Amino acid sequence: MSYPDRPFAAGAAALRPVIAAAPLTRALRLALFALTLAPAVAAAQTAGAQATDLDEVVVIAEREPGNFAIDRAEIDLTQAGDVADLLSNQSGVAVGGGAPVAQKIYVRGFEDTLLNVTIDNAPQPAELYHHQTRVQIEPEFVKSIELDAGAGAATAGPGALTGALRVTTRDAFDMLALYGDPQRDAGVLVKGAGGFNGENSYKAVVSAFGRWSDRFGAMATYVLQDGGDYDTGDGRRVTPTAYRHERGQARFTGHFGDHTADLSLEHLSDTGTYYERPHMINFAGRFILSDHEMTRETASYNHRYDPASEAVDVQATLFRTVSDYQNRRNTTGQLYGRGEQTSYGLDLRNTARWSALELVYGVDYRRDELDARQQAVPRPFWASTVQTVSVLGAYGQATWTPSEQWRVSAGARWDDYRHRVASGPGAGAANSQARFSPNASIQWQPTEHLTLRAAYADAFRGVTIREAFFSALYVHHGDLEGESADNAEIGVAWERDGWFARATGFRQHIDDYINAVYTGDVGAEWGRWANVGRAEVEGYEAEAGRRWDAYELALGVWNSDTRFNDRPLNDADLGLGTSIGRTWTARFDWRASPRARYGLRARHVEAEDNNITPTAPPKPGYTVADVMGEWSLDAARRLKLGAAVSNLFDRSYYDHGTYGYHSSGTYIGFPAQGRELRVSLSYLF
C-alpha cells in the first residue's frame, strides 16, 4: 500500500487513536460520514480534471482593521521567549503577571478565558487554575499568530465571545525553506539562547527535519528553557519565580495530489516551586511554597482536499488536547489542587468559490472532560469533581464581492451545548442550551486608497466547564443561562505611496456572565456558579506610519473602557478582565542589508483609575522600550546571531494586566522584569 495511491491511508492511520479514544456521538458520526463522503462527491464533479496546486484558504470575513498577524520574522527579531514577548507590543493586547507562570493575555481588557485559542487548529479551552497562565505557547517554532478581536465571523468557532487567537507552528517544509536551496532534503537546527537578568535564563533548541521527494516531510523538535528569579528595574530580586519549561513536537506533512495531510503531536511542561498563589508575593505571611506542574499534550490532524473544482475545497481537523496541573506542598507533598481536562473533537468545512461569491460552511464538535480535586479550603469542603460538556455546531459564512468597491459578508452559526456534573459538588446537575449567532459586515472602497468597514456580530457560549480548581469547590444547580456577546465595529484604512493609517472603534456587551459566587453557607455549600451580570467594553485602536524600501515606522494608540455591572473592571475580576490605561505604541524596523536588520519597540501606558477599593491609588503609568537586532554571520545565512535588550531604560513598574494593589493596602502582585539582555546563536546544518 503506497500513500500516493491511497491518499487517505496516512490520515486514517493517524486518526485511529483519536477516534478510538472518543465515543462516537451523534455529532462525531455525522461529521465522519461527511468527511468520507465529500471527496467522493468532489471526485464525481471533477472527473477528468487536472489537479491544481494547493493554495491557502483565506476566509475574507476574518481579517479586518484592528486585528493583527505576527509572522516568524517578527518573532525572530524580537527574540521572544514567552507570551509577553510575543504579544505585549500589539494593539489591543496586554499580557500581565510578571513571572512567566502567571502571564495572562488580555484582549481589549478582557481575559483570554473569553477568547477562542487554537494551536494548529486544535482548540485550547482548558482553564485549570486561576492564579496561573491558561495559554501555554512556546515561541521557538511558532510560524504565525493571528488575532481576530471581538465577536466576529461564524468560522471563529463556538463560544468566541471576545474573538479568536490562532497559533500555527512550522513544519518540515518551512524549515527546509530556510536554506534557500530547493534541492535540500534534510537539515538540523541547533540553537542556544540566554537571558541575562537576576539569576538569568538559558534555552537549548534542537530540531531535525527532512523530506522524501516533494510529498512527505517529517520534523522532530525539543526545547528546554531554565530560568531563575528575576530582578525588577529598581534592583529587587523577585522570588519565587524560577521555572523550567520543556517542549517536544513531532510533525508529519504529506502532499498527495489533490490532498494534503498534516499530523502534529506536541508536549509542553512547566514546572517550578512557587507560592500556592504563584502570581502573588507572600503578603499574608501564611502562603506555603508549593511544587507546581502544568502540562499540555496536543494532537491535531489536518486534512485538505482541493481538486480542480470551484465548488469543493474541503478541510478537516481532528484534535485531542490534554491539559493538567498539580500543586503540592513543598515540605509535606500534600496535595493542594489538581485537575485534568481532555478535549477532543473535529471541524469539517468546505469552501465553494464562484466569480463573486465565496461560501464557507461546515460542522464542528468538541467534547470536554474534567477530573479535578482541591484540598485548599477547610477539610469538610475538600472534594473531587467529574464534569463533561459537549458542543455541536453548524455554520456558514458567505462573502459577496459584487464589484471592486464593495464586499459584503454575512454568516451564522448554531451551537448546542450540553453540560453535566457526573460527581462532586452539584452531582447530577445539567445545563443544556442551543442558540444561533449571526454576523454581518460591509466594506466599501470609495477610492483606490481608502477602505471603510462596518460590522456587527453575536456570539453565544453555553455553560462550559469552568476553572478546574473552582469546579471541585463551587456547586452547579442546573439553572444557568449561557453567555452571549454582541459586538459592533466601524473601521477605516488608508494607504498611499508608502503611507498608511487605520482605525477601528468598537463596542461590545457580554450578558449573563457566569462566575463563582461565595455564599458561606457552611452547612450546605461553600459557593455556587451563577449568572452574575453584564460586562461591556467601548474603545478604539488606531495606527499610522510609513514604509520605505529598508525602513518602516508606525505609531499607534488603543484604549478600552471595560465595565461590569456599571462599574469599572479591576484586578479582582479574575477570569473576566481588568482596567488598562490608554496605551501608545511605536515600532521602527530597519533592514540595513540582506544579512542585518534592527528594530525598536516602545510602549507607553497611561495611568488608570483603580476601583478595587475606594481609597486605592491609580495604577501608575509607565514607558518601556525594547531594542533588537539579528545578523547572518555567513554568506549562506545559516549561522545567525540575535540580540535584544528589553526594558532598555530599566523601568520599575507593574503591568496593568498584573494583579497589583490589594485591599490590604499593599502591592501583592509581581512587578515587571527590569532590563534584560537576550542573546541567541543558531546554526542550520
XYZ file of C-alpha atoms in Angstrom:
685
model
C 0.000 0.000 0.000
C 1.503 3.329 -1.028
C 0.310 6.694 0.176
C 0.239 8.275 -3.293
C -2.110 5.522 -4.480
C -4.347 5.807 -1.434
C -4.048 9.343 -0.117
C -6.383 8.834 2.815
C -4.348 5.944 4.220
C -1.959 8.218 6.100
C -4.799 10.263 7.522
C -6.830 7.255 8.563
C -3.884 5.667 10.346
C -3.149 8.865 12.212
C -6.761 9.331 13.278
C -7.452 5.843 14.602
C -6.091 6.536 18.119
C -8.075 9.755 18.381
C -11.307 8.205 17.152
C -10.828 5.139 19.340
C -10.447 7.354 22.409
C -13.720 9.188 21.728
C -17.239 7.776 21.954
C -18.975 8.066 18.602
C -21.695 10.541 19.489
C -24.305 11.754 17.044
C -22.088 14.684 16.054
C -18.990 12.582 15.527
C -20.808 10.069 13.354
C -22.304 12.848 11.257
C -19.001 14.598 10.689
C -17.040 11.413 9.965
C -19.677 10.414 7.441
C -19.410 13.821 5.792
C -15.620 13.604 5.759
C -15.860 10.262 3.974
C -18.496 11.427 1.527
C -17.067 14.806 0.493
C -14.101 13.501 -1.541
C -16.331 11.080 -3.427
C -18.783 13.845 -4.315
C -15.957 16.100 -5.407
C -14.390 13.366 -7.496
C -17.660 12.884 -9.358
C -17.856 16.624 -10.020
C -14.291 16.883 -11.294
C -13.825 13.669 -13.228
C -11.186 14.131 -15.877
C -9.953 17.443 -14.499
C -6.286 18.016 -13.828
C -5.141 18.506 -10.214
C -4.132 22.003 -9.195
C -1.503 23.185 -6.757
C -2.743 23.689 -3.235
C -3.296 27.299 -2.271
C -4.003 28.863 1.072
C -7.626 29.176 2.162
C -8.379 32.746 3.245
C -11.703 33.456 4.917
C -12.133 37.068 3.925
C -14.552 37.966 6.722
C -11.986 37.165 9.401
C -9.468 39.907 8.538
C -10.295 43.485 9.400
C -8.681 46.687 10.704
C -7.895 46.398 14.402
C -6.591 42.825 14.195
C -3.036 41.641 13.720
C -0.903 38.818 12.360
C 2.599 38.125 13.714
C 4.909 36.240 11.375
C 8.108 34.297 12.043
C 10.361 37.197 11.059
C 8.897 39.343 13.851
C 9.291 36.538 16.411
C 12.946 36.012 15.472
C 13.757 39.707 15.551
C 12.249 40.306 18.998
C 13.991 37.233 20.470
C 10.648 36.263 22.018
C 10.948 33.890 24.955
C 7.398 33.840 26.337
C 3.834 35.035 25.716
C 4.592 38.560 26.940
C 7.462 38.914 24.451
C 5.164 37.744 21.659
C 2.152 39.950 22.280
C 2.833 42.884 24.592
C 3.571 45.365 21.814
C 0.495 44.511 19.755
C -2.505 46.809 19.523
C -5.392 45.952 21.832
C -3.424 43.360 23.795
C -1.821 43.353 27.247
C 0.000 40.497 28.974
C 0.214 40.689 32.753
C 1.530 38.516 35.533
C 5.200 39.431 35.847
C 6.538 35.885 36.169
C 6.063 33.613 33.114
C 3.973 31.152 35.165
C 1.373 33.858 35.866
C 1.165 35.562 32.462
C -2.353 36.109 31.169
C -3.499 37.568 27.864
C -5.983 40.450 27.821
C -7.691 41.455 24.575
C -9.398 44.840 24.768
C -9.288 44.444 28.560
C -10.981 41.013 28.665
C -9.099 37.929 29.835
C -8.256 35.079 27.465
C -10.860 32.841 29.182
C -13.381 34.502 26.832
C -11.183 34.027 23.757
C -11.068 31.037 21.413
C -7.441 29.882 21.223
C -6.281 27.240 18.736
C -2.850 25.728 18.096
C -2.598 24.094 14.678
C -6.433 24.288 14.584
C -6.761 22.366 17.879
C -8.854 24.332 20.437
C -7.328 25.015 23.867
C -10.388 25.509 26.116
C -8.965 24.362 29.453
C -8.872 26.798 32.377
C -7.009 24.979 35.121
C -6.032 27.305 37.938
C -6.961 30.979 38.199
C -3.571 32.029 39.544
C -1.665 30.572 36.599
C -1.468 31.151 32.872
C -4.114 29.408 30.749
C -2.452 29.619 27.332
C 0.870 27.800 27.044
C 2.789 28.849 23.924
C 6.486 28.202 23.277
C 7.579 30.796 20.663
C 10.505 28.858 19.203
C 8.612 27.020 16.442
C 5.604 29.288 16.019
C 5.075 30.152 12.352
C 2.372 32.776 12.844
C -0.093 34.177 15.359
C -3.338 35.787 14.198
C -5.884 37.623 16.306
C -9.444 38.490 15.316
C -10.618 40.652 18.218
C -14.268 40.778 19.227
C -17.160 38.509 18.327
C -16.967 38.046 14.567
C -17.214 35.530 11.745
C -19.042 32.219 12.161
C -15.803 30.411 11.308
C -14.204 31.625 14.593
C -15.647 28.576 16.355
C -18.147 28.100 19.175
C -18.093 30.450 22.136
C -15.743 33.076 20.661
C -17.150 35.837 22.876
C -14.152 38.160 22.509
C -12.611 36.758 19.343
C -10.163 34.110 18.172
C -6.393 33.691 18.558
C -4.832 31.239 16.106
C -1.324 29.848 16.508
C 0.299 27.909 13.662
C 3.584 26.057 14.089
C 6.272 25.343 11.479
C 6.596 22.074 9.586
C 9.492 20.337 7.818
C 8.943 22.215 4.555
C 9.015 25.549 6.403
C 12.327 24.619 7.986
C 13.868 23.404 4.724
C 12.879 26.672 3.052
C 15.292 28.454 5.404
C 18.209 27.052 3.402
C 17.128 28.784 0.201
C 18.014 25.585 -1.682
C 15.110 23.722 -3.351
C 17.266 20.602 -3.596
C 17.824 20.379 0.167
C 16.159 17.255 1.615
C 17.232 17.221 5.278
C 18.588 19.504 7.941
C 19.251 20.119 11.612
C 18.778 23.316 13.613
C 20.634 23.859 16.873
C 20.240 26.996 18.933
C 21.364 28.319 22.269
C 19.995 31.412 23.982
C 20.452 33.253 27.239
C 18.596 35.977 29.088
C 20.722 37.995 31.497
C 18.753 39.452 34.369
C 18.742 38.378 38.009
C 19.610 34.687 38.130
C 19.454 34.569 34.293
C 17.718 32.112 31.981
C 19.002 29.687 29.364
C 17.451 27.911 26.420
C 18.586 24.988 24.255
C 16.866 24.065 20.989
C 17.404 21.167 18.610
C 15.332 20.191 15.583
C 15.787 17.582 12.877
C 13.695 17.620 9.704
C 13.614 16.103 6.247
C 11.514 15.161 3.271
C 11.107 12.254 0.927
C 10.567 13.829 -2.525
C 8.095 16.714 -2.501
C 5.345 14.605 -0.999
C 6.270 13.782 2.570
C 8.113 15.660 5.304
C 8.824 14.945 8.966
C 10.195 17.007 11.817
C 11.108 16.427 15.464
C 11.945 19.247 17.884
C 12.938 19.676 21.515
C 13.216 22.889 23.551
C 14.480 23.222 27.126
C 14.365 26.553 28.960
C 15.544 27.048 32.525
C 15.048 30.400 34.244
C 15.943 31.777 37.652
C 14.402 34.501 39.798
C 14.457 37.856 38.031
C 15.243 41.415 39.110
C 12.982 44.458 38.809
C 14.039 47.803 37.402
C 14.967 49.050 40.881
C 17.143 46.016 41.608
C 14.831 43.927 43.767
C 15.037 40.150 43.383
C 11.555 38.719 42.721
C 11.163 35.305 44.294
C 9.976 32.633 43.865
C 9.754 32.931 40.075
C 12.292 30.368 38.804
C 10.895 27.935 36.247
C 11.686 25.072 33.898
C 9.943 24.738 30.527
C 10.150 21.805 28.133
C 8.603 21.330 24.721
C 8.714 18.440 22.285
C 6.959 18.056 18.950
C 6.764 15.551 16.138
C 5.140 16.655 12.905
C 4.417 14.808 9.671
C 3.269 16.511 6.481
C 2.229 14.926 3.209
C 1.129 16.210 -0.206
C -0.674 13.610 -2.319
C -2.098 15.106 -5.487
C -5.305 16.896 -4.519
C -4.767 16.010 -0.859
C -2.543 17.397 1.863
C -2.278 15.891 5.322
C -0.615 17.131 8.493
C -0.241 15.378 11.843
C 1.198 17.265 14.817
C 1.976 15.801 18.253
C 3.098 18.367 20.828
C 4.000 18.158 24.530
C 4.693 21.114 26.854
C 5.510 21.138 30.548
C 6.073 23.962 33.027
C 7.419 23.200 36.489
C 8.569 25.345 39.385
C 8.300 25.988 43.105
C 6.019 28.932 43.809
C 3.617 30.073 46.483
C 0.183 28.490 46.367
C -0.823 31.674 44.536
C 2.074 31.951 42.071
C 1.082 35.424 40.845
C 1.465 36.967 44.310
C 4.118 37.690 46.889
C 3.640 36.229 50.372
C 1.774 39.340 51.523
C -0.383 37.456 54.041
C 2.590 35.741 55.686
C 0.855 32.362 55.504
C 1.323 31.264 51.901
C 3.165 27.972 51.637
C 5.697 27.101 48.963
C 4.277 24.502 46.603
C 5.657 22.439 43.761
C 3.651 23.313 40.654
C 3.486 21.387 37.395
C 1.435 22.128 34.291
C 1.479 20.074 31.109
C -0.292 20.195 27.780
C -0.375 17.458 25.140
C -1.987 18.293 21.818
C -2.551 16.001 18.856
C -4.042 17.521 15.730
C -4.614 16.055 12.300
C -5.467 18.422 9.434
C -6.533 17.157 6.028
C -7.373 19.158 2.942
C -8.911 18.017 -0.332
C -8.697 20.663 -3.066
C -9.468 19.325 -6.545
C -9.877 21.348 -9.710
C -13.364 22.450 -8.737
C -14.550 25.839 -7.550
C -17.294 24.129 -5.577
C -15.044 21.878 -3.494
C -12.235 22.728 -1.096
C -12.652 20.501 1.956
C -10.730 20.987 5.179
C -10.986 18.614 8.123
C -9.402 18.798 11.561
C -9.384 16.148 14.258
C -7.842 17.076 17.598
C -7.248 15.911 21.130
C -5.758 18.086 23.882
C -4.997 17.025 27.442
C -4.159 19.833 29.886
C -3.378 19.163 33.517
C -1.906 20.801 36.593
C -0.883 19.676 40.057
C 0.164 21.734 43.094
C 1.673 20.021 46.146
C 3.087 21.411 49.372
C 6.828 21.689 49.024
C 7.518 20.438 52.588
C 4.973 17.628 53.018
C 3.968 16.657 49.475
C 0.310 17.090 50.415
C -1.985 17.869 47.514
C -3.291 21.433 47.247
C -5.087 21.061 43.932
C -5.029 19.071 40.711
C -7.019 18.921 37.511
C -7.001 17.281 34.096
C -9.153 18.386 31.213
C -9.333 16.404 27.996
C -10.824 17.998 24.902
C -11.353 16.213 21.613
C -13.417 16.734 18.502
C -13.390 17.836 14.890
C -14.077 20.609 12.432
C -15.198 19.786 8.893
C -15.737 22.582 6.377
C -15.958 23.188 2.661
C -15.222 26.362 0.738
C -17.075 26.972 -2.513
C -15.967 29.819 -4.763
C -17.765 31.395 -7.665
C -16.974 34.542 -9.629
C -18.220 36.971 -6.970
C -19.176 34.734 -4.069
C -17.270 32.678 -1.523
C -19.162 30.374 0.811
C -17.641 28.541 3.772
C -19.892 26.051 5.543
C -19.336 23.192 7.919
C -19.885 21.468 11.231
C -17.756 21.254 14.339
C -17.925 19.238 17.533
C -15.996 19.315 20.800
C -16.263 17.319 23.996
C -14.502 18.358 27.209
C -13.979 16.058 30.192
C -12.714 17.293 33.567
C -11.398 15.355 36.554
C -10.288 17.710 39.352
C -9.710 17.867 43.099
C -8.963 20.656 45.599
C -7.756 20.487 49.211
C -7.243 24.189 49.824
C -10.269 25.021 51.996
C -11.306 23.542 55.367
C -11.357 19.763 55.213
C -15.178 19.365 55.177
C -15.170 21.049 51.750
C -12.347 19.048 50.181
C -13.825 17.485 47.071
C -13.330 15.995 43.640
C -15.454 16.515 40.564
C -16.028 14.895 37.198
C -17.774 17.028 34.596
C -18.422 16.817 30.862
C -19.622 19.232 28.213
C -20.251 18.801 24.513
C -20.909 21.419 21.876
C -22.189 20.656 18.394
C -22.115 23.468 15.877
C -23.112 24.134 12.290
C -22.046 27.295 10.498
C -21.912 29.188 7.255
C -20.128 32.354 6.179
C -20.723 33.966 2.785
C -18.697 36.788 1.237
C -20.048 38.548 -1.822
C -17.899 40.908 -3.911
C -20.226 42.486 -6.479
C -17.536 44.951 -7.606
C -14.043 46.108 -6.774
C -15.508 48.751 -4.458
C -17.886 46.614 -2.398
C -17.625 43.497 -0.271
C -20.469 42.151 1.840
C -20.183 39.291 4.295
C -22.852 37.569 6.357
C -22.997 34.354 8.292
C -24.385 32.489 11.250
C -23.620 29.537 13.439
C -25.854 27.346 15.576
C -24.345 25.815 18.703
C -25.866 23.214 21.021
C -24.192 22.969 24.469
C -24.791 20.109 26.906
C -23.106 20.233 30.315
C -23.344 17.646 33.090
C -21.820 17.201 36.546
C -21.189 13.475 36.951
C -19.806 13.617 40.505
C -18.707 16.057 43.172
C -20.360 19.361 44.147
C -23.735 19.544 42.430
C -23.593 15.972 41.151
C -26.412 15.282 38.710
C -26.886 18.905 37.686
C -27.175 19.536 33.950
C -27.313 22.636 31.766
C -28.324 22.476 28.105
C -28.963 25.298 25.659
C -28.741 25.992 21.923
C -28.724 29.303 20.061
C -27.966 30.982 16.744
C -25.181 33.595 16.421
C -25.492 35.811 13.311
C -22.989 38.293 11.902
C -22.782 40.747 9.030
C -20.273 43.242 7.675
C -19.961 45.592 4.742
C -16.828 47.077 3.234
C -16.706 49.975 0.801
C -13.672 51.243 -1.087
C -14.687 54.655 -2.463
C -11.188 55.251 -3.802
C -8.195 53.093 -4.569
C -6.535 54.122 -1.306
C -9.422 54.308 1.183
C -11.467 51.494 2.724
C -14.427 51.852 5.095
C -15.966 49.000 7.055
C -18.842 48.361 9.451
C -19.620 45.060 11.191
C -21.931 43.519 13.742
C -21.749 40.056 15.281
C -23.318 37.947 18.007
C -21.567 35.084 19.780
C -23.020 32.510 22.172
C -21.237 30.352 24.708
C -23.351 27.850 26.593
C -22.452 26.502 30.007
C -18.966 25.046 29.807
C -16.504 23.581 32.275
C -15.180 26.460 34.309
C -11.890 26.620 36.153
C -10.763 23.145 37.287
C -9.753 24.249 40.790
C -13.062 26.013 41.497
C -15.086 23.253 39.810
C -14.174 20.967 42.727
C -15.419 23.582 45.201
C -18.374 25.517 43.784
C -21.754 23.872 43.196
C -23.798 23.659 39.992
C -27.589 23.814 40.413
C -28.517 23.331 36.754
C -30.108 26.784 36.471
C -27.529 28.682 34.400
C -28.125 30.638 31.227
C -25.459 30.598 28.549
C -23.343 33.711 27.950
C -23.973 35.852 24.881
C -21.988 38.683 23.333
C -22.721 41.327 20.734
C -20.012 43.329 19.030
C -20.324 46.382 16.776
C -17.338 47.875 14.951
C -16.549 50.571 12.431
C -13.194 50.809 10.713
C -11.239 52.855 8.225
C -7.970 52.069 6.449
C -5.928 54.254 4.090
C -2.677 53.596 2.209
C -0.833 55.566 -0.456
C 2.771 55.942 -1.591
C 4.114 54.070 1.439
C 1.992 55.982 3.950
C -0.706 54.077 5.838
C -3.277 54.663 8.572
C -6.027 52.579 10.105
C -8.521 52.939 12.922
C -11.264 50.847 14.499
C -13.937 51.780 17.017
C -15.806 49.059 18.877
C -18.498 48.452 21.450
C -19.258 45.028 22.925
C -21.554 43.605 25.609
C -21.355 40.204 27.314
C -24.620 39.213 29.014
C -25.244 36.556 31.680
C -21.560 36.254 32.564
C -21.007 33.121 34.676
C -18.808 33.272 37.763
C -18.269 31.554 41.107
C -20.199 33.178 43.973
C -19.146 32.584 47.582
C -22.175 32.008 49.809
C -20.554 30.961 53.097
C -23.378 28.560 53.871
C -21.194 26.242 55.946
C -23.975 23.754 56.456
C -24.660 23.303 52.734
C -22.120 24.618 50.282
C -19.045 26.803 50.008
C -20.457 28.633 46.998
C -22.221 28.200 43.669
C -21.969 29.039 39.969
C -24.293 31.831 38.913
C -25.063 34.324 36.167
C -23.719 37.447 37.808
C -24.299 40.255 35.336
C -23.225 42.161 32.257
C -19.757 43.148 31.084
C -19.114 45.737 28.401
C -16.288 47.495 26.636
C -16.061 50.584 24.474
C -12.850 51.595 22.816
C -10.741 52.295 19.772
C -7.486 51.353 18.083
C -5.514 53.455 15.617
C -2.153 53.236 13.877
C -0.336 55.319 11.266
C 3.061 55.090 9.666
C 5.287 54.967 6.620
C 7.116 52.209 4.741
C 10.306 52.745 2.744
C 12.477 50.188 0.970
C 14.581 49.472 4.053
C 12.602 51.151 6.855
C 9.200 51.035 8.475
C 7.859 53.350 11.160
C 4.473 53.045 12.884
C 2.820 54.827 15.795
C -0.345 53.537 17.428
C -2.769 54.002 20.280
C -5.526 51.865 21.790
C -7.917 52.270 24.659
C -10.600 50.028 26.159
C -13.103 51.190 28.766
C -14.195 47.929 30.415
C -17.067 47.763 32.877
C -19.022 45.149 34.797
C -22.497 45.876 36.139
C -21.862 49.591 35.593
C -18.545 49.740 37.471
C -15.019 49.639 36.036
C -13.307 46.260 35.966
C -10.435 45.770 38.394
C -7.719 43.220 39.135
C -10.024 41.217 41.408
C -12.271 40.340 38.438
C -10.286 37.159 37.836
C -11.359 35.298 34.727
C -13.171 38.313 33.264
C -10.718 41.172 32.824
C -9.313 44.371 34.269
C -8.844 48.062 33.525
C -5.823 49.025 31.430
C -4.654 52.562 30.755
C -4.643 54.073 27.296
C -1.665 52.533 25.523
C 0.608 54.164 22.942
C 2.909 52.024 20.811
C 5.825 52.739 18.495
C 7.566 50.397 16.078
C 10.642 51.004 13.937
C 12.275 48.421 11.663
C 15.432 48.834 9.613
C 16.859 46.278 7.190
C 20.432 47.541 6.934
C 21.460 44.828 4.471
C 20.296 41.365 3.364
C 22.218 39.996 6.360
C 21.337 42.510 9.102
C 18.155 44.027 10.491
C 17.281 46.063 13.560
C 14.169 47.057 15.445
C 12.765 49.252 18.183
C 9.531 48.636 20.110
C 8.184 51.111 22.634
C 5.046 51.146 24.765
C 3.654 53.912 26.976
C 0.696 53.071 29.230
C -1.119 55.977 30.841
C -2.159 55.930 34.488
C -5.565 54.335 35.121
C -8.032 54.743 37.962
C -8.316 51.687 40.206
C -11.637 50.951 41.882
C -10.559 47.782 43.673
C -11.072 49.766 46.889
C -12.490 53.291 47.425
C -9.062 54.522 48.534
C -6.898 52.615 46.039
C -4.316 54.770 44.255
C -4.427 54.873 40.453
C -2.461 52.301 38.527
C 0.760 54.196 37.734
C 1.664 54.840 34.115
C 4.924 53.579 32.621
C 7.037 53.608 29.474
C 9.009 50.614 28.211
C 11.391 50.426 25.235
C 12.998 47.361 23.630
C 15.775 47.307 21.028
C 16.773 44.301 18.966
C 18.881 43.083 16.085
C 19.551 39.956 14.020
C 22.602 39.179 11.887
C 23.504 36.427 9.430
C 27.167 35.657 10.078
C 27.848 33.683 6.897
C 27.040 34.142 3.224
C 24.620 31.188 3.219
C 22.700 32.730 6.157
C 22.819 29.546 8.194
C 24.657 30.959 11.184
C 22.588 33.647 12.891
C 23.162 35.841 15.905
C 20.284 37.590 17.620
C 20.293 40.106 20.457
C 17.652 42.162 22.212
C 17.509 44.417 25.242
C 14.068 44.518 26.814
C 13.096 47.316 29.190
C 16.063 49.278 27.885
C 15.815 52.063 30.476
C 15.385 49.589 33.375
C 12.000 50.947 34.442
C 10.371 49.636 37.627
C 6.623 49.178 37.096
C 3.560 46.938 37.382
C 1.933 45.978 34.109
C -1.747 46.936 34.220
C -2.597 43.314 33.392
C -0.916 42.190 36.645
C -2.783 41.854 39.934
C -1.154 44.844 41.652
C -2.730 46.813 44.502
C -4.754 44.847 47.065
C -7.441 45.775 49.580
C -4.869 45.113 52.314
C -3.208 48.358 51.245
C -0.141 46.938 49.558
C 1.034 45.779 46.129
C 0.812 41.994 46.156
C 1.484 41.064 42.531
C 4.859 40.562 40.926
C 6.340 43.696 39.349
C 7.610 43.538 35.789
C 11.104 42.390 34.948
C 13.835 45.019 34.723
C 16.359 45.376 31.931
C 17.268 42.052 30.315
C 19.823 41.279 27.621
C 18.767 38.339 25.443
C 21.294 36.733 23.086
C 20.873 33.739 20.787
C 23.077 31.863 18.339
C 21.632 29.352 15.879
C 23.047 27.215 13.090
C 21.425 25.231 10.308
C 23.457 22.139 9.467
